[in-house]
Amino acid sequence: MIHVWPTVNSNMDAQLHCRHKSMSAIIGKNGVTHHKHEGDLATPLGTFPLRQVFYRADRIIKPQAALPVIPLNPQDGWCDDPSSSSYNQHIQLPSSFRHEILWREDAVYDLIVVIGYNDCPAEPGKGSAIFMHLQRPNKTPTEGCVALTEADLRFVLAAGATEITIHQPR
């Protein structure tokens, strides 16, 4: 299991603990919340399973992981439209519903771990597309995800992580 501890004096800075290692993480712009909803820019609190890994095989090598590892393609997306029956699910593009494109120009989604938040079943409007993914070079906050460096995310996956707990600041 891995643990994310938000920093007390910053909404977006956190420490992720995996085995013996502590690493710098970036979370949602509005910190953490027990009452997540679509578009609130907050990271959900709680313990969640890690579902699967997506990666850009044209840019990076396949990560070692205990989870299913799937190469991305340009048609991969994630539905974030509460009015869709595919809400908070991996979809194939094009789609008439609002969605995130997983095949991005920047490197943020070169390595993605799907966090099993609001997915069993998905409750419309409760939040979607909660991932662990790569940090932006300028370390700007996420929209509710947990962002790590590529080296740190590879370490977490190679350690066999299958669950994440996101805590209140301490």
CSV table of N, CA and C in Angstrom, one decimal:
chain,number,residue,atom,x,y,z
A,1,MET,N,0.8,-1.2,0.0
A,1,MET,CA,0.0,0.0,0.0
A,1,MET,C,0.9,1.2,0.0
A,2,ILE,N,0.4,2.3,-0.6
A,2,ILE,CA,1.1,3.6,-0.6
A,2,ILE,C,0.2,4.6,0.1
A,3,HIS,N,0.8,5.6,0.7
A,3,HIS,CA,0.1,6.6,1.5
A,3,HIS,C,0.5,8.0,0.9
A,4,VAL,N,-0.5,8.9,0.8
A,4,VAL,CA,-0.3,10.2,0.4
A,4,VAL,C,-0.6,11.1,1.6
A,5,TRP,N,0.3,11.9,2.0
A,5,TRP,CA,0.1,12.9,3.1
A,5,TRP,C,0.2,14.3,2.6
A,6,PRO,N,-0.9,15.0,2.4
A,6,PRO,CA,-0.8,16.4,2.0
A,6,PRO,C,0.0,17.3,3.0
A,7,THR,N,0.7,18.3,2.5
A,7,THR,CA,1.5,19.2,3.3
A,7,THR,C,0.5,20.2,4.0
A,8,VAL,N,0.7,20.5,5.2
A,8,VAL,CA,-0.2,21.3,6.0
A,8,VAL,C,-0.3,22.7,5.4
A,9,ASN,N,0.8,23.3,5.0
A,9,ASN,CA,0.8,24.7,4.5
A,9,ASN,C,0.6,24.9,3.0
A,10,SER,N,0.2,23.9,2.3
A,10,SER,CA,0.1,24.0,0.9
A,10,SER,C,-1.1,23.1,0.4
A,11,ASN,N,-2.0,23.6,-0.4
A,11,ASN,CA,-3.1,22.7,-0.9
A,11,ASN,C,-2.5,21.7,-1.8
A,12,MET,N,-1.5,22.0,-2.6
A,12,MET,CA,-1.1,21.1,-3.7
A,12,MET,C,0.1,20.2,-3.4
A,13,ASP,N,0.9,20.5,-2.4
A,13,ASP,CA,2.1,19.7,-2.1
A,13,ASP,C,1.7,18.5,-1.2
A,14,ALA,N,2.4,17.4,-1.4
A,14,ALA,CA,2.1,16.2,-0.6
A,14,ALA,C,3.4,15.3,-0.6
A,15,GLN,N,3.4,14.4,0.3
A,15,GLN,CA,4.5,13.4,0.4
A,15,GLN,C,3.8,12.0,0.1
A,16,LEU,N,4.4,11.3,-0.8
A,16,LEU,CA,3.9,9.9,-1.0
A,16,LEU,C,4.9,8.9,-0.4
A,17,HIS,N,4.4,8.0,0.4
A,17,HIS,CA,5.2,7.0,1.1
A,17,HIS,C,5.0,5.6,0.5
A,18,CYS,N,6.0,5.0,0.1
A,18,CYS,CA,5.9,3.7,-0.5
A,18,CYS,C,7.1,2.9,0.1
A,19,ARG,N,6.9,1.8,0.8
A,19,ARG,CA,7.9,1.1,1.5
A,19,ARG,C,8.8,2.0,2.3
A,20,HIS,N,10.1,2.0,2.1
A,20,HIS,CA,11.0,2.8,2.9
A,20,HIS,C,11.2,4.2,2.3
A,21,LYS,N,10.6,4.5,1.2
A,21,LYS,CA,10.9,5.8,0.5
A,21,LYS,C,9.8,6.8,0.6
A,22,SER,N,10.2,8.1,0.8
A,22,SER,CA,9.2,9.2,0.8
A,22,SER,C,9.6,10.0,-0.4
A,23,MET,N,8.5,10.4,-1.2
A,23,MET,CA,8.7,11.2,-2.4
A,23,MET,C,7.8,12.4,-2.5
A,24,SER,N,8.2,13.4,-3.2
A,24,SER,CA,7.4,14.6,-3.4
A,24,SER,C,6.3,14.3,-4.4
A,25,ALA,N,5.1,14.7,-4.0
A,25,ALA,CA,3.9,14.5,-4.9
A,25,ALA,C,3.1,15.8,-5.0
A,26,ILE,N,2.4,15.9,-6.1
A,26,ILE,CA,1.5,17.1,-6.4
A,26,ILE,C,0.1,16.5,-6.4
A,27,ILE,N,-0.8,17.2,-5.7
A,27,ILE,CA,-2.2,16.8,-5.7
A,27,ILE,C,-3.1,18.0,-6.3
A,28,GLY,N,-4.4,17.9,-6.1
A,28,GLY,CA,-5.3,18.8,-6.6
A,28,GLY,C,-5.1,20.3,-6.1
A,29,LYS,N,-5.4,21.2,-7.0
A,29,LYS,CA,-5.2,22.6,-6.7
A,29,LYS,C,-5.9,23.0,-5.4
A,30,ASN,N,-7.1,22.4,-5.1
A,30,ASN,CA,-7.9,22.7,-3.9
A,30,ASN,C,-7.7,21.7,-2.8
A,31,GLY,N,-6.6,21.0,-2.8
A,31,GLY,CA,-6.3,20.1,-1.7
A,31,GLY,C,-7.0,18.8,-1.7
A,32,VAL,N,-7.4,18.3,-0.6
A,32,VAL,CA,-8.1,17.1,-0.4
A,32,VAL,C,-9.5,17.3,0.1
A,33,THR,N,-10.4,16.3,-0.2
A,33,THR,CA,-11.8,16.5,0.3
A,33,THR,C,-12.5,15.1,0.5
A,34,HIS,N,-13.4,15.0,1.4
A,34,HIS,CA,-14.3,13.9,1.6
A,34,HIS,C,-15.5,13.9,0.7
A,35,HIS,N,-15.7,15.1,0.1
A,35,HIS,CA,-17.0,15.3,-0.6
A,35,HIS,C,-16.6,15.7,-2.1
A,36,LYS,N,-15.9,14.9,-2.8
A,36,LYS,CA,-15.5,15.1,-4.1
A,36,LYS,C,-16.6,15.3,-5.1
A,37,HIS,N,-16.5,16.2,-6.0
A,37,HIS,CA,-17.5,16.3,-7.1
A,37,HIS,C,-16.8,16.8,-8.4
A,38,GLU,N,-17.4,16.5,-9.5
A,38,GLU,CA,-16.8,16.8,-10.8
A,38,GLU,C,-16.4,18.3,-10.9
A,39,GLY,N,-15.1,18.5,-11.2
A,39,GLY,CA,-14.6,19.8,-11.5
A,39,GLY,C,-14.2,20.6,-10.3
A,40,ASP,N,-14.1,20.0,-9.1
A,40,ASP,CA,-13.8,20.8,-7.9
A,40,ASP,C,-12.3,21.0,-7.7
A,41,LEU,N,-11.5,20.4,-8.5
A,41,LEU,CA,-10.0,20.5,-8.4
A,41,LEU,C,-9.4,20.0,-7.1
A,42,ALA,N,-10.1,19.1,-6.5
A,42,ALA,CA,-9.7,18.5,-5.2
A,42,ALA,C,-9.4,17.0,-5.4
A,43,THR,N,-8.5,16.5,-4.5
A,43,THR,CA,-8.2,15.1,-4.5
A,43,THR,C,-9.0,14.3,-3.5
A,44,PRO,N,-9.6,13.2,-3.8
A,44,PRO,CA,-10.5,12.5,-2.9
A,44,PRO,C,-9.7,11.9,-1.7
A,45,LEU,N,-10.2,12.0,-0.5
A,45,LEU,CA,-9.7,11.3,0.6
A,45,LEU,C,-10.2,9.9,0.7
A,46,GLY,N,-9.3,8.9,1.2
A,46,GLY,CA,-9.8,7.6,1.4
A,46,GLY,C,-8.8,6.6,0.9
A,47,THR,N,-9.2,5.3,0.9
A,47,THR,CA,-8.3,4.2,0.5
A,47,THR,C,-9.0,3.6,-0.8
A,48,PHE,N,-8.2,3.5,-1.8
A,48,PHE,CA,-8.7,3.1,-3.1
A,48,PHE,C,-7.8,2.1,-3.8
A,49,PRO,N,-8.4,1.1,-4.5
A,49,PRO,CA,-7.6,0.2,-5.3
A,49,PRO,C,-6.9,0.9,-6.5
A,50,LEU,N,-5.8,0.4,-6.9
A,50,LEU,CA,-5.2,0.8,-8.2
A,50,LEU,C,-5.7,-0.2,-9.2
A,51,ARG,N,-6.2,0.2,-10.3
A,51,ARG,CA,-6.9,-0.7,-11.3
A,51,ARG,C,-6.0,-1.2,-12.4
A,52,GLN,N,-5.3,-0.2,-13.1
A,52,GLN,CA,-4.5,-0.6,-14.2
A,52,GLN,C,-3.5,0.5,-14.5
A,53,VAL,N,-2.6,0.2,-15.4
A,53,VAL,CA,-1.6,1.2,-15.9
A,53,VAL,C,-1.7,1.4,-17.4
A,54,PHE,N,-1.7,2.6,-17.8
A,54,PHE,CA,-1.5,2.9,-19.2
A,54,PHE,C,-0.2,3.6,-19.4
A,55,TYR,N,0.4,3.4,-20.6
A,55,TYR,CA,1.7,4.1,-20.9
A,55,TYR,C,1.8,4.3,-22.4
A,56,ARG,N,2.6,5.4,-22.7
A,56,ARG,CA,2.9,5.7,-24.1
A,56,ARG,C,4.1,4.9,-24.6
A,57,ALA,N,3.8,3.8,-25.2
A,57,ALA,CA,4.9,2.9,-25.7
A,57,ALA,C,5.8,3.6,-26.7
A,58,ASP,N,5.3,4.6,-27.4
A,58,ASP,CA,6.2,5.3,-28.4
A,58,ASP,C,7.1,6.3,-27.7
A,59,ARG,N,7.0,6.5,-26.4
A,59,ARG,CA,7.8,7.5,-25.6
A,59,ARG,C,8.6,6.9,-24.5
A,60,ILE,N,8.0,5.9,-23.8
A,60,ILE,CA,8.7,5.3,-22.6
A,60,ILE,C,8.6,3.8,-22.7
A,61,ILE,N,9.5,3.2,-21.9
A,61,ILE,CA,9.5,1.7,-21.8
A,61,ILE,C,8.4,1.2,-20.9
A,62,LYS,N,7.9,0.0,-21.1
A,62,LYS,CA,6.9,-0.5,-20.3
A,62,LYS,C,7.3,-0.6,-18.8
A,63,PRO,N,6.5,-0.1,-17.9
A,63,PRO,CA,6.8,-0.2,-16.5
A,63,PRO,C,6.6,-1.6,-15.9
A,64,GLN,N,7.3,-1.9,-14.9
A,64,GLN,CA,7.1,-3.2,-14.1
A,64,GLN,C,6.0,-2.9,-13.1
A,65,ALA,N,5.0,-3.7,-13.1
A,65,ALA,CA,3.9,-3.5,-12.2
A,65,ALA,C,3.2,-4.8,-11.9
A,66,ALA,N,2.5,-4.8,-10.7
A,66,ALA,CA,1.6,-5.9,-10.3
A,66,ALA,C,0.3,-5.8,-11.0
A,67,LEU,N,0.0,-4.6,-11.6
A,67,LEU,CA,-1.3,-4.3,-12.2
A,67,LEU,C,-1.2,-4.6,-13.7
A,68,PRO,N,-2.4,-4.7,-14.3
A,68,PRO,CA,-2.4,-4.8,-15.8
A,68,PRO,C,-1.7,-3.6,-16.4
A,69,VAL,N,-0.9,-3.8,-17.4
A,69,VAL,CA,-0.2,-2.7,-18.1
A,69,VAL,C,-0.6,-2.7,-19.5
A,70,ILE,N,-1.1,-1.5,-20.0
A,70,ILE,CA,-1.7,-1.4,-21.3
A,70,ILE,C,-1.1,-0.3,-22.1
A,71,PRO,N,-0.6,-0.5,-23.3
A,71,PRO,CA,-0.1,0.6,-24.1
A,71,PRO,C,-1.3,1.5,-24.6
A,72,LEU,N,-1.1,2.8,-24.5
A,72,LEU,CA,-2.1,3.8,-25.0
A,72,LEU,C,-2.0,3.8,-26.6
A,73,ASN,N,-3.1,4.3,-27.1
A,73,ASN,CA,-3.1,4.6,-28.6
A,73,ASN,C,-3.9,5.9,-28.7
A,74,PRO,N,-3.8,6.6,-29.9
A,74,PRO,CA,-4.4,7.9,-30.0
A,74,PRO,C,-5.9,7.9,-29.9
A,75,GLN,N,-6.6,6.8,-29.9
A,75,GLN,CA,-8.1,6.8,-29.7
A,75,GLN,C,-8.5,6.6,-28.2
A,76,ASP,N,-7.6,6.5,-27.3
A,76,ASP,CA,-7.9,6.3,-25.9
A,76,ASP,C,-8.4,7.6,-25.2
A,77,GLY,N,-9.5,7.5,-24.5
A,77,GLY,CA,-10.0,8.6,-23.7
A,77,GLY,C,-10.6,8.2,-22.4
A,78,TRP,N,-11.0,9.1,-21.6
A,78,TRP,CA,-11.6,8.8,-20.3
A,78,TRP,C,-12.9,9.7,-20.2
A,79,CYS,N,-14.0,9.2,-20.1
A,79,CYS,CA,-15.3,9.9,-20.0
A,79,CYS,C,-15.4,10.6,-18.7
A,80,ASP,N,-15.6,12.0,-18.8
A,80,ASP,CA,-15.8,12.8,-17.5
A,80,ASP,C,-17.2,13.5,-17.6
A,81,ASP,N,-18.1,13.0,-18.4
A,81,ASP,CA,-19.4,13.6,-18.6
A,81,ASP,C,-20.4,12.8,-17.8
A,82,PRO,N,-21.0,13.5,-16.7
A,82,PRO,CA,-21.9,12.8,-15.8
A,82,PRO,C,-23.2,12.3,-16.5
A,83,SER,N,-23.5,12.9,-17.7
A,83,SER,CA,-24.7,12.5,-18.4
A,83,SER,C,-24.5,11.2,-19.3
A,84,SER,N,-23.3,10.7,-19.3
A,84,SER,CA,-23.0,9.5,-20.1
A,84,SER,C,-23.0,8.2,-19.3
A,85,SER,N,-23.5,7.2,-20.0
A,85,SER,CA,-23.5,5.9,-19.3
A,85,SER,C,-22.0,5.3,-19.2
A,86,SER,N,-21.1,6.0,-19.8
A,86,SER,CA,-19.7,5.6,-19.7
A,86,SER,C,-18.9,6.5,-18.7
A,87,TYR,N,-19.6,7.3,-17.9
A,87,TYR,CA,-19.0,8.2,-17.0
A,87,TYR,C,-17.9,7.5,-16.1
A,88,ASN,N,-16.8,8.1,-16.0
A,88,ASN,CA,-15.6,7.6,-15.3
A,88,ASN,C,-15.1,6.3,-15.8
A,89,GLN,N,-15.1,6.1,-17.1
A,89,GLN,CA,-14.6,4.9,-17.7
A,89,GLN,C,-13.7,5.2,-18.8
A,90,HIS,N,-12.8,4.3,-19.1
A,90,HIS,CA,-12.0,4.3,-20.3
A,90,HIS,C,-12.9,4.2,-21.5
A,91,ILE,N,-12.7,5.0,-22.5
A,91,ILE,CA,-13.5,5.0,-23.7
A,91,ILE,C,-12.6,5.1,-25.0
A,92,GLN,N,-13.2,4.7,-26.1
A,92,GLN,CA,-12.5,4.9,-27.4
A,92,GLN,C,-13.0,6.2,-28.1
A,93,LEU,N,-12.2,7.0,-28.6
A,93,LEU,CA,-12.5,8.2,-29.3
A,93,LEU,C,-12.7,7.9,-30.8
A,94,PRO,N,-13.5,8.7,-31.5
A,94,PRO,CA,-14.2,9.9,-31.0
A,94,PRO,C,-15.4,9.6,-30.1
A,95,SER,N,-15.8,10.5,-29.3
A,95,SER,CA,-17.0,10.4,-28.4
A,95,SER,C,-17.7,11.7,-28.4
A,96,SER,N,-19.1,11.7,-28.4
A,96,SER,CA,-19.9,12.9,-28.4
A,96,SER,C,-20.0,13.4,-27.0
A,97,PHE,N,-19.6,12.6,-26.0
A,97,PHE,CA,-19.6,13.0,-24.6
A,97,PHE,C,-18.3,13.7,-24.2
A,98,ARG,N,-18.4,14.6,-23.2
A,98,ARG,CA,-17.2,15.2,-22.7
A,98,ARG,C,-16.2,14.2,-22.2
A,99,HIS,N,-14.9,14.4,-22.5
A,99,HIS,CA,-13.9,13.4,-22.1
A,99,HIS,C,-12.5,14.0,-22.1
A,100,GLU,N,-11.6,13.3,-21.5
A,100,GLU,CA,-10.2,13.6,-21.5
A,100,GLU,C,-9.6,12.7,-22.6
A,101,ILE,N,-8.6,13.3,-23.3
A,101,ILE,CA,-7.8,12.6,-24.3
A,101,ILE,C,-6.6,12.1,-23.5
A,102,LEU,N,-6.4,10.8,-23.5
A,102,LEU,CA,-5.2,10.2,-22.8
A,102,LEU,C,-3.9,10.3,-23.6
A,103,TRP,N,-4.0,10.4,-24.9
A,103,TRP,CA,-2.9,10.5,-25.8
A,103,TRP,C,-2.6,12.0,-26.0
A,104,ARG,N,-1.7,12.5,-25.1
A,104,ARG,CA,-1.5,14.0,-25.0
A,104,ARG,C,-0.2,14.4,-25.6
A,105,GLU,N,-0.1,15.7,-26.0
A,105,GLU,CA,1.1,16.2,-26.6
A,105,GLU,C,2.2,16.4,-25.5
A,106,ASP,N,1.7,16.8,-24.3
A,106,ASP,CA,2.7,16.9,-23.2
A,106,ASP,C,2.9,15.5,-22.6
A,107,ALA,N,3.8,15.4,-21.7
A,107,ALA,CA,4.2,14.1,-21.1
A,107,ALA,C,3.4,13.6,-19.9
A,108,VAL,N,2.5,14.4,-19.5
A,108,VAL,CA,1.8,14.2,-18.2
A,108,VAL,C,1.1,12.8,-18.2
A,109,TYR,N,0.6,12.3,-19.3
A,109,TYR,CA,-0.1,11.0,-19.3
A,109,TYR,C,0.8,10.0,-20.0
A,110,ASP,N,2.1,10.2,-20.1
A,110,ASP,CA,2.9,9.1,-20.7
A,110,ASP,C,2.9,7.9,-19.8
A,111,LEU,N,2.6,8.1,-18.5
A,111,LEU,CA,2.4,6.9,-17.6
A,111,LEU,C,1.3,7.3,-16.6
A,112,ILE,N,0.2,6.5,-16.7
A,112,ILE,CA,-1.0,6.7,-15.9
A,112,ILE,C,-1.4,5.5,-15.1
A,113,VAL,N,-1.7,5.7,-13.8
A,113,VAL,CA,-2.2,4.6,-13.0
A,113,VAL,C,-3.7,5.0,-12.7
A,114,VAL,N,-4.6,4.2,-13.0
A,114,VAL,CA,-6.0,4.4,-12.7
A,114,VAL,C,-6.3,4.1,-11.2
A,115,ILE,N,-6.7,5.2,-10.5
A,115,ILE,CA,-7.1,5.0,-9.1
A,115,ILE,C,-8.6,4.7,-9.1
A,116,GLY,N,-9.0,3.6,-8.4
A,116,GLY,CA,-10.4,3.1,-8.4
A,116,GLY,C,-11.2,4.0,-7.5
A,117,TYR,N,-11.4,5.2,-7.8
A,117,TYR,CA,-12.3,6.1,-7.1
A,117,TYR,C,-13.6,6.3,-7.9
A,118,ASN,N,-14.7,6.2,-7.3
A,118,ASN,CA,-16.0,6.4,-7.9
A,118,ASN,C,-16.2,5.5,-9.1
A,119,ASP,N,-15.9,4.3,-9.0
A,119,ASP,CA,-16.0,3.4,-10.2
A,119,ASP,C,-16.7,2.1,-10.0
A,120,CYS,N,-17.3,1.9,-8.9
A,120,CYS,CA,-17.9,0.5,-8.6
A,120,CYS,C,-19.2,0.6,-7.9
A,121,PRO,N,-20.3,1.1,-8.5
A,121,PRO,CA,-20.4,1.7,-9.8
A,121,PRO,C,-20.1,3.2,-9.7
A,122,ALA,N,-19.9,3.9,-10.8
A,122,ALA,CA,-19.7,5.3,-10.9
A,122,ALA,C,-21.0,6.1,-10.5
A,123,GLU,N,-20.9,7.1,-9.6
A,123,GLU,CA,-22.0,7.9,-9.3
A,123,GLU,C,-21.9,9.2,-10.1
A,124,PRO,N,-22.8,9.5,-11.0
A,124,PRO,CA,-22.6,10.7,-11.8
A,124,PRO,C,-22.4,12.0,-11.0
A,125,GLY,N,-21.4,12.7,-11.4
A,125,GLY,CA,-21.1,14.0,-10.8
A,125,GLY,C,-20.2,13.9,-9.6
A,126,LYS,N,-19.9,12.7,-9.1
A,126,LYS,CA,-19.0,12.5,-7.9
A,126,LYS,C,-17.5,12.6,-8.1
A,127,GLY,N,-17.2,12.8,-9.4
A,127,GLY,CA,-15.7,12.9,-9.7
A,127,GLY,C,-15.3,11.8,-10.6
A,128,SER,N,-14.4,12.1,-11.5
A,128,SER,CA,-13.9,11.1,-12.5
A,128,SER,C,-12.4,11.3,-12.8
A,129,ALA,N,-11.9,10.3,-13.5
A,129,ALA,CA,-10.5,10.4,-14.1
A,129,ALA,C,-9.5,10.8,-13.0
A,130,ILE,N,-9.6,10.1,-11.9
A,130,ILE,CA,-8.6,10.2,-10.8
A,130,ILE,C,-7.5,9.3,-11.0
A,131,PHE,N,-6.3,9.8,-11.3
A,131,PHE,CA,-5.1,9.0,-11.7
A,131,PHE,C,-3.9,9.3,-10.9
A,132,MET,N,-2.9,8.5,-10.9
A,132,MET,CA,-1.6,8.9,-10.6
A,132,MET,C,-0.9,9.0,-12.0
A,133,HIS,N,-0.3,10.2,-12.2
A,133,HIS,CA,0.3,10.4,-13.5
A,133,HIS,C,1.6,11.2,-13.2
A,134,LEU,N,2.2,11.6,-14.3
A,134,LEU,CA,3.5,12.3,-14.2
A,134,LEU,C,3.3,13.8,-13.9
A,135,GLN,N,4.3,14.4,-13.2
A,135,GLN,CA,4.2,15.8,-12.8
A,135,GLN,C,4.6,16.6,-14.0
A,136,ARG,N,4.0,17.8,-14.1
A,136,ARG,CA,4.4,18.8,-15.1
A,136,ARG,C,5.8,19.3,-14.7
A,137,PRO,N,6.6,19.8,-15.7
A,137,PRO,CA,7.9,20.3,-15.3
A,137,PRO,C,7.9,21.4,-14.3
A,138,ASN,N,6.9,22.3,-14.4
A,138,ASN,CA,6.8,23.4,-13.4
A,138,ASN,C,6.0,23.0,-12.1
A,139,LYS,N,5.7,21.8,-12.0
A,139,LYS,CA,5.0,21.2,-10.8
A,139,LYS,C,3.7,21.9,-10.4
A,140,THR,N,2.9,22.3,-11.4
A,140,THR,CA,1.6,22.9,-11.1
A,140,THR,C,0.7,21.9,-10.6
A,141,PRO,N,-0.3,22.3,-9.8
A,141,PRO,CA,-1.3,21.3,-9.2
A,141,PRO,C,-2.1,20.6,-10.3
A,142,THR,N,-2.6,19.4,-9.9
A,142,THR,CA,-3.5,18.6,-10.7
A,142,THR,C,-4.9,19.1,-10.6
A,143,GLU,N,-5.8,18.4,-11.3
A,143,GLU,CA,-7.2,18.7,-11.2
A,143,GLU,C,-7.9,17.7,-10.2
A,144,GLY,N,-7.1,17.0,-9.4
A,144,GLY,CA,-7.6,16.0,-8.4
A,144,GLY,C,-6.8,14.8,-8.4
A,145,CYS,N,-5.8,14.6,-9.3
A,145,CYS,CA,-5.0,13.4,-9.4
A,145,CYS,C,-3.8,13.6,-8.4
A,146,VAL,N,-3.0,12.5,-8.4
A,146,VAL,CA,-1.7,12.5,-7.7
A,146,VAL,C,-0.6,12.4,-8.7
A,147,ALA,N,0.3,13.4,-8.7
A,147,ALA,CA,1.4,13.4,-9.7
A,147,ALA,C,2.7,13.2,-9.1
A,148,LEU,N,3.5,12.4,-9.8
A,148,LEU,CA,4.9,12.0,-9.3
A,148,LEU,C,5.8,12.2,-10.5
A,149,THR,N,7.1,12.2,-10.2
A,149,THR,CA,8.1,12.1,-11.3
A,149,THR,C,8.0,10.7,-11.9
A,150,GLU,N,8.6,10.6,-13.1
A,150,GLU,CA,8.5,9.3,-13.7
A,150,GLU,C,9.3,8.2,-12.9
A,151,ALA,N,10.5,8.6,-12.4
A,151,ALA,CA,11.3,7.7,-11.6
A,151,ALA,C,10.5,7.2,-10.4
A,152,ASP,N,9.8,8.1,-9.7
A,152,ASP,CA,9.1,7.8,-8.5
A,152,ASP,C,7.9,6.9,-8.8
A,153,LEU,N,7.2,7.2,-9.9
A,153,LEU,CA,6.0,6.4,-10.2
A,153,LEU,C,6.4,5.0,-10.6
A,154,ARG,N,7.5,4.9,-11.3
A,154,ARG,CA,8.0,3.6,-11.7
A,154,ARG,C,8.4,2.8,-10.4
A,155,PHE,N,9.0,3.5,-9.4
A,155,PHE,CA,9.4,2.8,-8.2
A,155,PHE,C,8.1,2.3,-7.5
A,156,VAL,N,7.1,3.1,-7.4
A,156,VAL,CA,5.8,2.7,-6.8
A,156,VAL,C,5.2,1.5,-7.5
A,157,LEU,N,5.2,1.5,-8.8
A,157,LEU,CA,4.7,0.4,-9.6
A,157,LEU,C,5.5,-0.9,-9.4
A,158,ALA,N,6.9,-0.7,-9.4
A,158,ALA,CA,7.8,-1.9,-9.3
A,158,ALA,C,7.7,-2.5,-7.9
A,159,ALA,N,7.3,-1.6,-6.9
A,159,ALA,CA,7.1,-2.1,-5.5
A,159,ALA,C,5.9,-3.0,-5.4
A,160,GLY,N,5.1,-3.1,-6.4
A,160,GLY,CA,3.9,-3.9,-6.3
A,160,GLY,C,2.7,-3.3,-5.8
A,161,ALA,N,2.6,-1.9,-5.8
A,161,ALA,CA,1.5,-1.2,-5.2
A,161,ALA,C,0.2,-1.6,-5.9
A,162,THR,N,-0.8,-1.9,-5.1
A,162,THR,CA,-2.2,-2.2,-5.6
A,162,THR,C,-3.3,-1.4,-4.9
A,163,GLU,N,-2.9,-0.5,-4.0
A,163,GLU,CA,-3.8,0.3,-3.3
A,163,GLU,C,-3.2,1.6,-2.8
A,164,ILE,N,-4.0,2.6,-2.7
A,164,ILE,CA,-3.5,4.0,-2.3
A,164,ILE,C,-4.4,4.5,-1.2
A,165,THR,N,-3.8,5.1,-0.2
A,165,THR,CA,-4.6,5.8,0.8
A,165,THR,C,-4.2,7.3,0.8
A,166,ILE,N,-5.2,8.2,0.6
A,166,ILE,CA,-5.0,9.6,0.6
A,166,ILE,C,-5.5,10.1,1.9
A,167,HIS,N,-4.6,10.7,2.7
A,167,HIS,CA,-4.9,11.2,4.0
A,167,HIS,C,-5.2,12.7,4.1
A,168,GLN,N,-5.8,13.1,5.3
A,168,GLN,CA,-5.9,14.5,5.6
A,168,GLN,C,-4.5,15.0,5.9
A,169,PRO,N,-4.2,16.3,5.8
A,169,PRO,CA,-2.9,16.9,6.2
A,169,PRO,C,-2.7,16.6,7.7
A,170,ARG,N,-1.4,16.3,8.0
A,170,ARG,CA,-1.1,16.1,9.4
A,170,ARG,C,-0.2,17.1,10.0
